[in-house]
Tab-separated table of C-alpha atoms and ligand atoms in Angstrom:
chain	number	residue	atom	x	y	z
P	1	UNK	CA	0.000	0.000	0.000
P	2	UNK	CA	1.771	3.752	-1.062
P	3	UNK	CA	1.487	6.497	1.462
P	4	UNK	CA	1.742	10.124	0.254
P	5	UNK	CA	2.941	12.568	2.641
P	6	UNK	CA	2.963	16.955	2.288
P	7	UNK	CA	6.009	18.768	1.904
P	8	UNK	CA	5.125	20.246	5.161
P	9	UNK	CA	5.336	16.307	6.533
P	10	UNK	CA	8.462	16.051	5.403
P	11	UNK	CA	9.679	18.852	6.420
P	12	UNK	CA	8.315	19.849	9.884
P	13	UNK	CA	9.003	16.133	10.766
P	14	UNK	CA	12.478	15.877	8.969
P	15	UNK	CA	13.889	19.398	9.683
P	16	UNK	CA	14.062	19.680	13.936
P	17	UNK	CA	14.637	16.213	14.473
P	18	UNK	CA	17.477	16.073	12.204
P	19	UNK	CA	18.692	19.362	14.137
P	20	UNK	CA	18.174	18.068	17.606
P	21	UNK	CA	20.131	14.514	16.912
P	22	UNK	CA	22.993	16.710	15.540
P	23	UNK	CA	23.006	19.085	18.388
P	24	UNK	CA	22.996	16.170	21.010
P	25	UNK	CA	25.158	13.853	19.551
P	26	UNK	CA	27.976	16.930	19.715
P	27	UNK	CA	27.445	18.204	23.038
P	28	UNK	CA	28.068	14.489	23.662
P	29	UNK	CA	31.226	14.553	22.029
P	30	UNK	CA	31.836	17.312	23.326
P	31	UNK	CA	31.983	15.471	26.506
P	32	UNK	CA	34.040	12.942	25.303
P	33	UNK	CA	36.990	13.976	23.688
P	34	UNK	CA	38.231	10.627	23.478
P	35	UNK	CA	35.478	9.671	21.196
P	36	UNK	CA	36.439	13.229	19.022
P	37	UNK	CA	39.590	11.809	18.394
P	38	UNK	CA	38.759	8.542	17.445
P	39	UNK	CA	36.555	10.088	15.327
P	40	UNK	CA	38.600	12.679	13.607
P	41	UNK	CA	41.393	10.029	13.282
P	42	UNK	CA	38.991	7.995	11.436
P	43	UNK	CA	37.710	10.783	9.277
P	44	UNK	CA	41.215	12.004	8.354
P	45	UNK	CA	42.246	8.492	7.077
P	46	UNK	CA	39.832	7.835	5.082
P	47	UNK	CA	38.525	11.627	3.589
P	48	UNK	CA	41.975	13.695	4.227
P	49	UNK	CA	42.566	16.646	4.944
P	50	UNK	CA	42.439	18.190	1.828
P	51	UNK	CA	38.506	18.316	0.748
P	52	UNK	CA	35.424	18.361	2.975
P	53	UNK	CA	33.593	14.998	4.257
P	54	UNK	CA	30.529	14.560	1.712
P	55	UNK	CA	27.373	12.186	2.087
P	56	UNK	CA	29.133	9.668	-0.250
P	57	UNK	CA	31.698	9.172	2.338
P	58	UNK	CA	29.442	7.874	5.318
P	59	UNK	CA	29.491	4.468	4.572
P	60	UNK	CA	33.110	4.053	4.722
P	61	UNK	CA	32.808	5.719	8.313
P	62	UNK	CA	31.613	3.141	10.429
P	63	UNK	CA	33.130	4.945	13.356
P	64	UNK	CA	30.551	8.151	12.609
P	65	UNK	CA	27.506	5.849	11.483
P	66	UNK	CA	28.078	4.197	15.410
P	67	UNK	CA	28.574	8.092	17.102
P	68	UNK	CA	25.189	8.844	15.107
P	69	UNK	CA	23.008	5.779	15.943
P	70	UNK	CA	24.483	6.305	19.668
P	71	UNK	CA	23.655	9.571	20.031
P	72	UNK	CA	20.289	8.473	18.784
P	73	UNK	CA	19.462	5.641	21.321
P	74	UNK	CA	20.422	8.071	23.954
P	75	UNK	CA	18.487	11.359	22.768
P	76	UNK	CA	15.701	10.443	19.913
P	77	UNK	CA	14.279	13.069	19.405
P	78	UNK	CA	10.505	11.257	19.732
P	79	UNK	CA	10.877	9.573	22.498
P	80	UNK	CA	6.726	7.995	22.123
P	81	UNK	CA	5.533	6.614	19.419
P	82	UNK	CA	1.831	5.932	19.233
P	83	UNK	CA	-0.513	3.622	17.885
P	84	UNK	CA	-4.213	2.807	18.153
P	85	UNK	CA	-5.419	-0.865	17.756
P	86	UNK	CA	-7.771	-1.218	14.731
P	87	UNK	CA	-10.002	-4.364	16.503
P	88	UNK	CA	-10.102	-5.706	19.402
P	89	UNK	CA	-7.947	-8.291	20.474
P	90	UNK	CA	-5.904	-10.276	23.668
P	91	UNK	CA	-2.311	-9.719	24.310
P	92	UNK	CA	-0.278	-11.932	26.648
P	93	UNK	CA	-3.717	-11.695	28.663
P	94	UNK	CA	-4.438	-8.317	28.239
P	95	UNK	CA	-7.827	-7.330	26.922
P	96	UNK	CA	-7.695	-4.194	24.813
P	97	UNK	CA	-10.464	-2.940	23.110
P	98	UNK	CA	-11.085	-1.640	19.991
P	99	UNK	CA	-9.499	2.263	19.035
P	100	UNK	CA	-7.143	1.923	22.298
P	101	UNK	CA	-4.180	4.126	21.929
P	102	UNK	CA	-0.961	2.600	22.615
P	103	UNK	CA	1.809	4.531	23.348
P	104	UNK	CA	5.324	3.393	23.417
P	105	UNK	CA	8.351	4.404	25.596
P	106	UNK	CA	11.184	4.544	22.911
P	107	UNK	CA	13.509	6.302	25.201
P	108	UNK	CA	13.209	3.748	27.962
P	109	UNK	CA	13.267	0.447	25.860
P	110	UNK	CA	16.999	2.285	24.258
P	111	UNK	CA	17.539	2.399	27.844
P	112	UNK	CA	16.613	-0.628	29.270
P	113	UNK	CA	19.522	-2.710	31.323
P	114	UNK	CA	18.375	-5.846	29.971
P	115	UNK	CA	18.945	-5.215	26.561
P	116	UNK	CA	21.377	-2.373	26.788
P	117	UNK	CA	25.151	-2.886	28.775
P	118	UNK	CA	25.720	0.531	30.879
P	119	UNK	CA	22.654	1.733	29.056
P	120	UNK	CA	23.008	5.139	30.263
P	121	UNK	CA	26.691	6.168	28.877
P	122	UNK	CA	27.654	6.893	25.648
P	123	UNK	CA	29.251	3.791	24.014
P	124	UNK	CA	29.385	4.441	19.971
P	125	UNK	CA	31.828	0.990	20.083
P	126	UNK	CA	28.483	-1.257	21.120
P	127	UNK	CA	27.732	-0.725	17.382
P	128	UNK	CA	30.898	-1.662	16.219
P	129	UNK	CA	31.984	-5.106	17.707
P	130	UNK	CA	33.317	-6.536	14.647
P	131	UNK	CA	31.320	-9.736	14.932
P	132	UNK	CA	28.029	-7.336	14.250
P	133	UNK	CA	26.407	-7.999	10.646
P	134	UNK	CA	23.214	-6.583	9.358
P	135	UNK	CA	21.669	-9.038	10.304
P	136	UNK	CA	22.332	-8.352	13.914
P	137	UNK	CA	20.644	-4.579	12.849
P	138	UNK	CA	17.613	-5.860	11.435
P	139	UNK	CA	17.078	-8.326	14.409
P	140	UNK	CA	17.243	-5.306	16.656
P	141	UNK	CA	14.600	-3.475	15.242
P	142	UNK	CA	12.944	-6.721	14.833
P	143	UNK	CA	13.136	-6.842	18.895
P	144	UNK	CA	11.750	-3.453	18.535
P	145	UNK	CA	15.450	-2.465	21.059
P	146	UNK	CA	16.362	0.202	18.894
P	147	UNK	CA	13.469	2.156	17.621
P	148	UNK	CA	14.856	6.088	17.215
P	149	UNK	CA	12.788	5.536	13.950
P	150	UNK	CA	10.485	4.235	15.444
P	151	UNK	CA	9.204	1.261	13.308
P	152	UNK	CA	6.794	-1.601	10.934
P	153	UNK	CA	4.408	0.418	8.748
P	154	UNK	CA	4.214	3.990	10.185
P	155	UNK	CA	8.083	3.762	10.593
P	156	UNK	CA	10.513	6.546	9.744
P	157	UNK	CA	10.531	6.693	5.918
P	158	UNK	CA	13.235	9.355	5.907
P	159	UNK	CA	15.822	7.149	8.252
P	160	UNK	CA	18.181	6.946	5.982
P	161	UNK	CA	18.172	10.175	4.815
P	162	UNK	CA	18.397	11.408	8.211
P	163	UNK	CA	21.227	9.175	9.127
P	164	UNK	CA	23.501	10.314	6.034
P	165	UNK	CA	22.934	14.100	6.703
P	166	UNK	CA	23.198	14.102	11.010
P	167	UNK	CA	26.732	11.719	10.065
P	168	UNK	CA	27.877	14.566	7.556
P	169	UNK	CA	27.082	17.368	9.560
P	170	UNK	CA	29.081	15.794	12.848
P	171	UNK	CA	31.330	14.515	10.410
P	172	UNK	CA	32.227	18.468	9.244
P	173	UNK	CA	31.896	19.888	12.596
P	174	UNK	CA	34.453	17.305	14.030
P	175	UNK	CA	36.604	17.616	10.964
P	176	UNK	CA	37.051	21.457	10.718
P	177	UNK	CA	36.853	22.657	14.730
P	178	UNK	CA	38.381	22.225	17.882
P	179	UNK	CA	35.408	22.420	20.823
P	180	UNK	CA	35.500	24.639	24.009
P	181	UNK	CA	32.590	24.705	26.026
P	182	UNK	CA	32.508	27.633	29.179
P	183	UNK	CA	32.788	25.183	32.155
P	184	UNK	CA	34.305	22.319	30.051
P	185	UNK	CA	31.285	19.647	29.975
P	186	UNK	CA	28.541	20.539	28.463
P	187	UNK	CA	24.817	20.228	30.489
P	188	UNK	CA	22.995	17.489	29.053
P	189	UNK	CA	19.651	18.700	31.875
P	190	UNK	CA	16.607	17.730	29.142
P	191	UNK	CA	13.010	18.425	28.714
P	192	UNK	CA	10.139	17.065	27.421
P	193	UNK	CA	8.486	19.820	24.649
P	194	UNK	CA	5.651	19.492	22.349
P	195	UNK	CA	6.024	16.092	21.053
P	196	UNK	CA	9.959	16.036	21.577
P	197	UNK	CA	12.697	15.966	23.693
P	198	UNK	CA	14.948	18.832	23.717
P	199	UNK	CA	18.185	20.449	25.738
P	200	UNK	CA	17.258	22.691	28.591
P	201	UNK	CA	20.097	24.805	28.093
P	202	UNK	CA	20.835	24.723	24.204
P	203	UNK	CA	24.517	23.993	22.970
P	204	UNK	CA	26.535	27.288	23.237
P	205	UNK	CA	30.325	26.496	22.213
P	206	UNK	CA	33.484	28.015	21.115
P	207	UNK	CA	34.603	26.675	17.321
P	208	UNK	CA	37.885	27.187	16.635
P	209	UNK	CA	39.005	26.316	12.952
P	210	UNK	CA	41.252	23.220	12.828
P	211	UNK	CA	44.685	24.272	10.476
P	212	UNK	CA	42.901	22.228	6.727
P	213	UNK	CA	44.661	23.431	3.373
P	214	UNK	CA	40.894	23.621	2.116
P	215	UNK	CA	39.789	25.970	4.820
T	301	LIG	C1	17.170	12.150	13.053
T	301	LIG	C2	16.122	12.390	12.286
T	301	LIG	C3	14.781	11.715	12.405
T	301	LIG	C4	14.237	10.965	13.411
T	301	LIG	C5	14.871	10.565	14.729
T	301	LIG	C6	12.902	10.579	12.991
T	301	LIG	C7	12.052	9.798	13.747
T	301	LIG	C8	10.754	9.499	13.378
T	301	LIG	C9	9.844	8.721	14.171
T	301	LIG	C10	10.155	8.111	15.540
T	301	LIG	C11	8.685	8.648	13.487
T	301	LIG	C12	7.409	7.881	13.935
T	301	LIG	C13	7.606	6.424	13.535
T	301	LIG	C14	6.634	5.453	14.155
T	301	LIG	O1	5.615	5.864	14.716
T	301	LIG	O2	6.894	4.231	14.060
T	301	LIG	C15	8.847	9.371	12.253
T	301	LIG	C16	7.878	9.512	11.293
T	301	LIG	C17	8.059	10.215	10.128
T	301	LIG	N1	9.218	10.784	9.669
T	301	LIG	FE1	10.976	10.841	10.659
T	301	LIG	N2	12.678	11.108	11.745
T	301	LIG	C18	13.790	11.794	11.343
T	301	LIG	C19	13.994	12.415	10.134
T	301	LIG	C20	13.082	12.451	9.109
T	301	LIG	C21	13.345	12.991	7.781
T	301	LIG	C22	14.681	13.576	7.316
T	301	LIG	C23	12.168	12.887	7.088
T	301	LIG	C24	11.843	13.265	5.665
T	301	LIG	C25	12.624	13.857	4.820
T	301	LIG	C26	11.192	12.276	7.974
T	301	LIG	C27	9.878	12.022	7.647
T	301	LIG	C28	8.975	11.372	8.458
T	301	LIG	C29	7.562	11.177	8.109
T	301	LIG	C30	6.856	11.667	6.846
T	301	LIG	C31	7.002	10.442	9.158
T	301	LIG	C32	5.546	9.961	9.266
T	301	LIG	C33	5.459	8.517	8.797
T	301	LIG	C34	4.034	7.969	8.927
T	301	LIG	O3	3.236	8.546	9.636
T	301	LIG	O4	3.743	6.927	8.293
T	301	LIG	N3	11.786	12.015	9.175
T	301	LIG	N4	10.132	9.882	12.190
């Protein structure tokens, strides 16, 4: 079955979310400037330092694909999903009726101990253990563990889309500036808004232009 969706869809639904992964996943790097260097190391290796990262280079970045989808269990920017249950029907002993609304907790299943190892820090290597495949990926959303785009039908249709640009805008922040943030960790305090979850106190950093022949 073919869904249309507005422009307005696409972009009211595309356009902050996209923002608000990027923003998070820095100020997380920010905080980790262990992970910045692992990251810019990987970055200069493979793009150099003579041109800009482009979208074509993200999948030969698995480093920056695994900051992204981190930053993105920790902080999706929906963190419910909804759905409402078209008949009636028994689940696991539950009677729910007809037109229920369910909603889903996608920031506490990306959090939950039993599926997640220290599920609160900010581990971009859990995506990389070398023994991972694809398949591993599609069982997760299968298990419905990782859901930042949420998932089945009504799920994300701009995922990867939204993957390629947050990884190329990190991947150009990281690559061009050194970070400085006025107490040195950046305040990761967040709040609930509208339908999404947001910083209290929005990123405010120092970038200072990394020495790039292109620059
Ligand atoms: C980091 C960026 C993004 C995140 C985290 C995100 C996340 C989500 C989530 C959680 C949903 C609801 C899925 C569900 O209920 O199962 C959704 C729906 C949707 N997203 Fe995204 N999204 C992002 C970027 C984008 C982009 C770039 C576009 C389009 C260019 C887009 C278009 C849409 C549309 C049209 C829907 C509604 C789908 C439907 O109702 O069937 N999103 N997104």
């Amino acid at each position: 079955m073919f869904r249309f969706f507005s422009l307005q869809e696409l972009f009211v639904g595309g356009t902050d979310s996209s923002v608000q992964t990027t923003q998070w996943t820095m100020a997380e790097i920010i905080n980790k400037p262990d992970v910045l260097e692992r990251l810019r190391e990987e970055i200069d290796s493979i793009v150099g330092k003579s041109r800009l990262i482009q979208e074509t280079d993200i999948s030969k970045l698995p480093y920056l694909q695994a900051v992204v989808k981190e930053g993105l269990r920790l902080h999706p920017p929906f963190p419910l999903l909804t759905r409402k249950f078209q008949e009636t029907c028994d689940v696991k002993g539950f009677h729910i009726p007809e037109k229920t609304t369910l909603v889903i907790n996608a920031y506490a299943v990306m959090r939950n101990p039993d599926s997640w190892e220290d599920p609160n820090e900010f581990k971009p290597e859990r995506f990389l253990i070398s023994s991972r495949s694809r398949q591993d990926d599609e069982r997760e959303q299968a298990a419905l563990k990782y859901i930042p785009f949420g998932g089945g039908r009504r799920g994300c249709p701009g995922s990867s889309l939204a993957s390629v640009s947050v990884g190329t805008a990190v991947g150009v922040m990281v690559q061009c500036f050194d970070w400085r943030i006025k107490g040195g960790k950046v305040n990761m305090e967040e709040i609930f808004e509208g339908l999404s979850l947001t910083m209290v106190h929005p990123l405010k950093c120092t970038a200072v232009p990394r020495t790039m022949p292109f620059l």
